[in-house]
Amino acid sequence: MDIYALKITKNIDQHLFNKFLSFISTHKKNKIIKMVHQADKHRSLLAELLIRFLIQNDLNIKNEQINIKIDQYGKPYLNSALDFHFNISHSGDWIVCVIDKTCVGIDVQEILPIEFIDIVQNFFTKTDYTFITHGDVHNQLKRFYRIWALKESYIKADGRGLALPLESFTFDILNYKDIKILTSNVLKNCYFKEFNIDPTYTMAVCSMHNNFPQKITYIPQYKLVNKYKELVLKGD
């Protein structure tokens, strides 16, 4: 398993942004174009370019050879390498990605002020509620985002996404290193690990094995942008 993270330091120049759109699928391109906010557009484009950059490096193929499909639940997969599993998430200034040989899920959440009690009561379990509301308000907010990221990583690894109700499972969290999921339909050999990439973010990975990397590989934005600048120059 490999885990990657990219911190967004600035928006891509508009000319390059338009050029870079040609390096992703038509489906993804159309979704990005329809987005209202520029920050969302740039975040989504960089996320797509990142996974393509990693696929090119891992499988030694060209960008135009990458054929990312979407399954019935909306989960992307690589049609030409079914043992190449990946998942990607982005929030705020961070994009994170995990790659493995088995099903895997990842989620990152920026810790922002939010009225979370109603969300927990309506969409989470009673056990979640008890865990989240323990301690002072600041810690409650952090606990809410921790549970949220863990749940997202699980439903993404499972593959069914939000077709799997968030209230159908919960977690037994003894500490940051021992997280167990409680559900009647638990994934076989399902493991979790949280990573601290930024004090104001929470991040979780769900895997079918417990062999998590000790460190995250950080990819500078300029390195990714320069890679696709080279492709632009070749095309021009």
Tab-separated table of C-alpha atoms in Angstrom:
chain	number	residue	atom	x	y	z
A	1	MET	CA	0.000	0.000	0.000
A	2	ASP	CA	1.117	3.522	-0.786
A	3	ILE	CA	-0.466	6.741	0.435
A	4	TYR	CA	0.106	10.076	-1.247
A	5	ALA	CA	-0.782	13.648	-0.349
A	6	LEU	CA	-0.631	16.907	-2.253
A	7	LYS	CA	-1.134	20.323	-0.706
A	8	ILE	CA	-2.725	22.884	-3.008
A	9	THR	CA	-0.602	26.021	-2.822
A	10	LYS	CA	-2.208	28.038	-5.613
A	11	ASN	CA	-4.691	27.796	-8.464
A	12	ILE	CA	-3.476	26.680	-11.862
A	13	ASP	CA	-3.057	29.396	-14.489
A	14	GLN	CA	-6.287	29.552	-16.529
A	15	HIS	CA	-4.502	28.819	-19.808
A	16	LEU	CA	-2.891	25.711	-18.338
A	17	PHE	CA	-6.137	24.762	-16.614
A	18	ASN	CA	-7.897	24.625	-19.981
A	19	LYS	CA	-5.019	22.658	-21.497
A	20	PHE	CA	-4.919	20.196	-18.598
A	21	LEU	CA	-8.607	19.383	-19.039
A	22	SER	CA	-7.671	17.568	-22.239
A	23	PHE	CA	-5.657	15.029	-20.232
A	24	ILE	CA	-8.642	13.659	-18.289
A	25	SER	CA	-11.757	11.740	-19.311
A	26	THR	CA	-14.670	13.509	-20.985
A	27	HIS	CA	-16.927	12.439	-18.118
A	28	LYS	CA	-14.665	14.024	-15.509
A	29	LYS	CA	-14.027	17.079	-17.665
A	30	ASN	CA	-17.758	17.793	-18.011
A	31	LYS	CA	-18.274	17.441	-14.248
A	32	ILE	CA	-15.510	19.941	-13.546
A	33	ILE	CA	-16.775	22.456	-16.110
A	34	LYS	CA	-20.222	22.411	-14.473
A	35	MET	CA	-18.818	23.284	-11.041
A	36	VAL	CA	-19.648	26.791	-9.842
A	37	HIS	CA	-16.659	27.661	-7.655
A	38	GLN	CA	-13.168	27.998	-9.118
A	39	ALA	CA	-11.594	26.419	-6.039
A	40	ASP	CA	-13.703	23.280	-6.535
A	41	LYS	CA	-12.745	23.126	-10.208
A	42	HIS	CA	-9.028	23.379	-9.500
A	43	ARG	CA	-9.193	20.922	-6.590
A	44	SER	CA	-11.040	18.339	-8.684
A	45	LEU	CA	-8.731	18.749	-11.676
A	46	LEU	CA	-5.597	18.412	-9.547
A	47	ALA	CA	-7.053	15.301	-7.904
A	48	GLU	CA	-7.695	13.705	-11.291
A	49	LEU	CA	-4.241	14.661	-12.558
A	50	LEU	CA	-2.669	13.243	-9.399
A	51	ILE	CA	-4.173	9.774	-9.741
A	52	ARG	CA	-3.243	9.714	-13.422
A	53	PHE	CA	0.297	10.777	-12.534
A	54	LEU	CA	0.533	7.920	-10.014
A	55	ILE	CA	-0.939	5.368	-12.430
A	56	GLN	CA	1.593	6.376	-15.083
A	57	ASN	CA	4.460	5.938	-12.627
A	58	ASP	CA	3.219	2.676	-11.073
A	59	LEU	CA	2.166	0.886	-14.254
A	60	ASN	CA	4.629	2.540	-16.628
A	61	ILE	CA	1.964	3.583	-19.111
A	62	LYS	CA	1.133	6.818	-20.887
A	63	ASN	CA	-1.676	9.148	-19.860
A	64	GLU	CA	-3.670	8.407	-23.017
A	65	GLN	CA	-3.577	4.682	-22.172
A	66	ILE	CA	-5.341	5.218	-18.856
A	67	ASN	CA	-8.969	4.088	-18.963
A	68	ILE	CA	-10.712	4.867	-15.681
A	69	LYS	CA	-14.214	3.409	-15.485
A	70	ILE	CA	-17.018	4.125	-13.011
A	71	ASP	CA	-18.977	1.227	-11.489
A	72	GLN	CA	-22.693	1.184	-10.632
A	73	TYR	CA	-22.042	2.808	-7.246
A	74	GLY	CA	-19.887	5.583	-8.682
A	75	LYS	CA	-16.539	4.142	-7.618
A	76	PRO	CA	-13.714	4.615	-10.146
A	77	TYR	CA	-11.536	1.689	-11.160
A	78	LEU	CA	-8.825	0.991	-13.699
A	79	ASN	CA	-10.231	-1.206	-16.440
A	80	SER	CA	-6.845	-2.463	-17.653
A	81	ALA	CA	-5.460	-3.507	-14.235
A	82	LEU	CA	-8.097	-5.003	-11.959
A	83	ASP	CA	-5.541	-5.708	-9.206
A	84	PHE	CA	-4.692	-1.997	-9.092
A	85	HIS	CA	-7.042	-0.470	-6.518
A	86	PHE	CA	-7.067	3.216	-5.714
A	87	ASN	CA	-9.138	5.780	-3.943
A	88	ILE	CA	-8.864	9.537	-3.711
A	89	SER	CA	-10.266	12.278	-1.507
A	90	HIS	CA	-9.893	16.028	-1.255
A	91	SER	CA	-10.948	18.738	1.150
A	92	GLY	CA	-9.764	22.307	1.582
A	93	ASP	CA	-6.096	22.526	0.592
A	94	TRP	CA	-5.387	18.788	0.616
A	95	ILE	CA	-5.705	15.955	-1.894
A	96	VAL	CA	-4.944	12.429	-0.672
A	97	CYS	CA	-4.757	9.139	-2.532
A	98	VAL	CA	-4.211	5.497	-1.573
A	99	ILE	CA	-3.098	2.695	-3.906
A	100	ASP	CA	-3.155	-1.007	-3.086
A	101	LYS	CA	-3.680	-4.480	-4.568
A	102	THR	CA	-6.966	-4.939	-2.693
A	103	CYS	CA	-10.043	-2.787	-2.045
A	104	VAL	CA	-9.174	0.370	-0.176
A	105	GLY	CA	-10.784	3.640	0.871
A	106	ILE	CA	-9.468	7.015	2.010
A	107	ASP	CA	-11.021	10.227	3.253
A	108	VAL	CA	-9.736	13.614	4.370
A	109	GLN	CA	-11.847	16.285	6.043
A	110	GLU	CA	-11.023	19.879	6.863
A	111	ILE	CA	-12.140	20.615	10.415
A	112	LEU	CA	-14.507	23.536	9.960
A	113	PRO	CA	-17.112	24.925	12.389
A	114	ILE	CA	-20.412	23.144	11.777
A	115	GLU	CA	-23.638	22.418	13.645
A	116	PHE	CA	-23.008	18.700	13.788
A	117	ILE	CA	-25.386	17.481	16.509
A	118	ASP	CA	-28.388	17.159	14.173
A	119	ILE	CA	-26.246	15.305	11.628
A	120	VAL	CA	-25.051	12.849	14.265
A	121	GLN	CA	-28.556	12.289	15.640
A	122	ASN	CA	-30.082	11.717	12.197
A	123	PHE	CA	-27.361	9.829	10.340
A	124	PHE	CA	-24.985	8.292	12.887
A	125	THR	CA	-25.434	5.614	15.560
A	126	LYS	CA	-26.040	6.073	19.283
A	127	THR	CA	-22.516	4.813	19.917
A	128	ASP	CA	-21.181	7.479	17.550
A	129	TYR	CA	-23.210	10.112	19.387
A	130	THR	CA	-21.823	9.052	22.773
A	131	PHE	CA	-18.238	9.107	21.515
A	132	ILE	CA	-18.570	12.455	19.726
A	133	THR	CA	-20.334	14.350	22.516
A	134	HIS	CA	-17.790	13.320	25.141
A	135	GLY	CA	-15.535	16.168	26.297
A	136	ASP	CA	-15.514	19.892	25.525
A	137	VAL	CA	-17.018	21.451	22.401
A	138	HIS	CA	-13.673	21.746	20.569
A	139	ASN	CA	-12.917	18.058	21.061
A	140	GLN	CA	-16.477	17.180	20.052
A	141	LEU	CA	-15.948	18.857	16.680
A	142	LYS	CA	-12.704	16.938	16.138
A	143	ARG	CA	-14.377	13.672	17.137
A	144	PHE	CA	-17.227	14.340	14.716
A	145	TYR	CA	-14.806	14.764	11.819
A	146	ARG	CA	-12.815	11.708	12.921
A	147	ILE	CA	-15.920	9.523	12.779
A	148	TRP	CA	-17.003	11.127	9.515
A	149	ALA	CA	-13.638	10.386	7.860
A	150	LEU	CA	-13.611	6.820	9.186
A	151	LYS	CA	-17.128	6.193	7.895
A	152	GLU	CA	-16.312	7.656	4.493
A	153	SER	CA	-13.154	5.548	4.195
A	154	TYR	CA	-15.165	2.418	5.029
A	155	ILE	CA	-18.018	2.959	2.568
A	156	LYS	CA	-15.482	3.803	-0.147
A	157	ALA	CA	-13.481	0.632	0.516
A	158	ASP	CA	-16.706	-1.382	0.613
A	159	GLY	CA	-17.534	0.038	-2.795
A	160	ARG	CA	-21.201	0.806	-2.253
A	161	GLY	CA	-20.660	4.406	-1.212
A	162	LEU	CA	-23.685	6.116	0.302
A	163	ALA	CA	-25.814	3.117	-0.689
A	164	LEU	CA	-24.439	1.808	2.607
A	165	PRO	CA	-26.252	3.814	5.334
A	166	LEU	CA	-23.951	5.678	7.726
A	167	GLU	CA	-26.070	4.554	10.669
A	168	SER	CA	-25.599	0.864	9.782
A	169	PHE	CA	-22.148	0.663	11.388
A	170	THR	CA	-20.100	2.245	14.140
A	171	PHE	CA	-16.595	2.141	15.595
A	172	ASP	CA	-14.934	0.958	18.763
A	173	ILE	CA	-12.089	3.428	19.171
A	174	LEU	CA	-9.694	2.592	21.986
A	175	ASN	CA	-6.944	4.814	20.647
A	176	TYR	CA	-5.595	6.053	17.331
A	177	LYS	CA	-3.922	2.695	16.650
A	178	ASP	CA	-6.756	0.320	17.526
A	179	ILE	CA	-9.964	1.087	15.640
A	180	LYS	CA	-12.558	-1.639	15.152
A	181	ILE	CA	-15.757	-1.497	13.136
A	182	LEU	CA	-19.022	-2.832	14.520
A	183	THR	CA	-21.627	-3.927	11.985
A	184	SER	CA	-23.620	-7.011	11.061
A	185	ASN	CA	-22.053	-6.969	7.588
A	186	VAL	CA	-18.456	-6.217	8.498
A	187	LEU	CA	-15.906	-6.453	5.712
A	188	LYS	CA	-13.561	-9.414	6.055
A	189	ASN	CA	-10.206	-8.355	7.495
A	190	CYS	CA	-11.155	-4.696	7.616
A	191	TYR	CA	-8.589	-2.381	9.203
A	192	PHE	CA	-8.320	1.353	9.797
A	193	LYS	CA	-5.553	3.860	10.325
A	194	GLU	CA	-5.693	7.599	10.896
A	195	PHE	CA	-2.964	9.924	9.676
A	196	ASN	CA	-2.105	13.425	10.836
A	197	ILE	CA	-1.334	15.469	7.729
A	198	ASP	CA	-2.365	18.834	9.156
A	199	PRO	CA	-3.558	20.051	12.598
A	200	THR	CA	-6.824	21.337	11.092
A	201	TYR	CA	-7.641	18.178	9.124
A	202	THR	CA	-8.513	14.576	9.870
A	203	MET	CA	-7.720	11.672	7.578
A	204	ALA	CA	-8.520	7.957	7.631
A	205	VAL	CA	-7.712	4.919	5.499
A	206	CYS	CA	-9.634	1.632	5.382
A	207	SER	CA	-7.930	-1.508	4.067
A	208	MET	CA	-8.387	-5.271	3.807
A	209	HIS	CA	-5.059	-5.791	5.599
A	210	ASN	CA	-3.125	-4.173	8.419
A	211	ASN	CA	0.065	-3.439	6.493
A	212	PHE	CA	-0.188	0.341	6.425
A	213	PRO	CA	2.813	2.465	5.447
A	214	GLN	CA	4.486	4.346	8.255
A	215	LYS	CA	4.776	7.518	6.214
A	216	ILE	CA	2.820	9.401	3.587
A	217	THR	CA	4.542	10.340	0.332
A	218	TYR	CA	4.081	14.064	-0.237
A	219	ILE	CA	4.019	15.291	-3.828
A	220	PRO	CA	4.621	19.029	-4.373
A	221	GLN	CA	2.055	20.720	-6.580
A	222	TYR	CA	4.757	22.130	-8.864
A	223	LYS	CA	6.009	18.595	-9.624
A	224	LEU	CA	2.556	17.516	-10.775
A	225	VAL	CA	1.984	20.695	-12.783
A	226	ASN	CA	5.395	20.424	-14.461
A	227	LYS	CA	4.624	16.849	-15.512
A	228	TYR	CA	1.553	17.981	-17.419
A	229	LYS	CA	3.261	21.103	-18.734
A	230	GLU	CA	5.653	18.725	-20.492
A	231	LEU	CA	2.703	16.926	-22.082
A	232	VAL	CA	1.257	20.264	-23.208
A	233	LEU	CA	4.552	21.201	-24.873
A	234	LYS	CA	4.724	17.832	-26.613
A	235	GLY	CA	1.191	18.337	-27.907
A	236	ASP	CA	1.905	21.869	-29.113
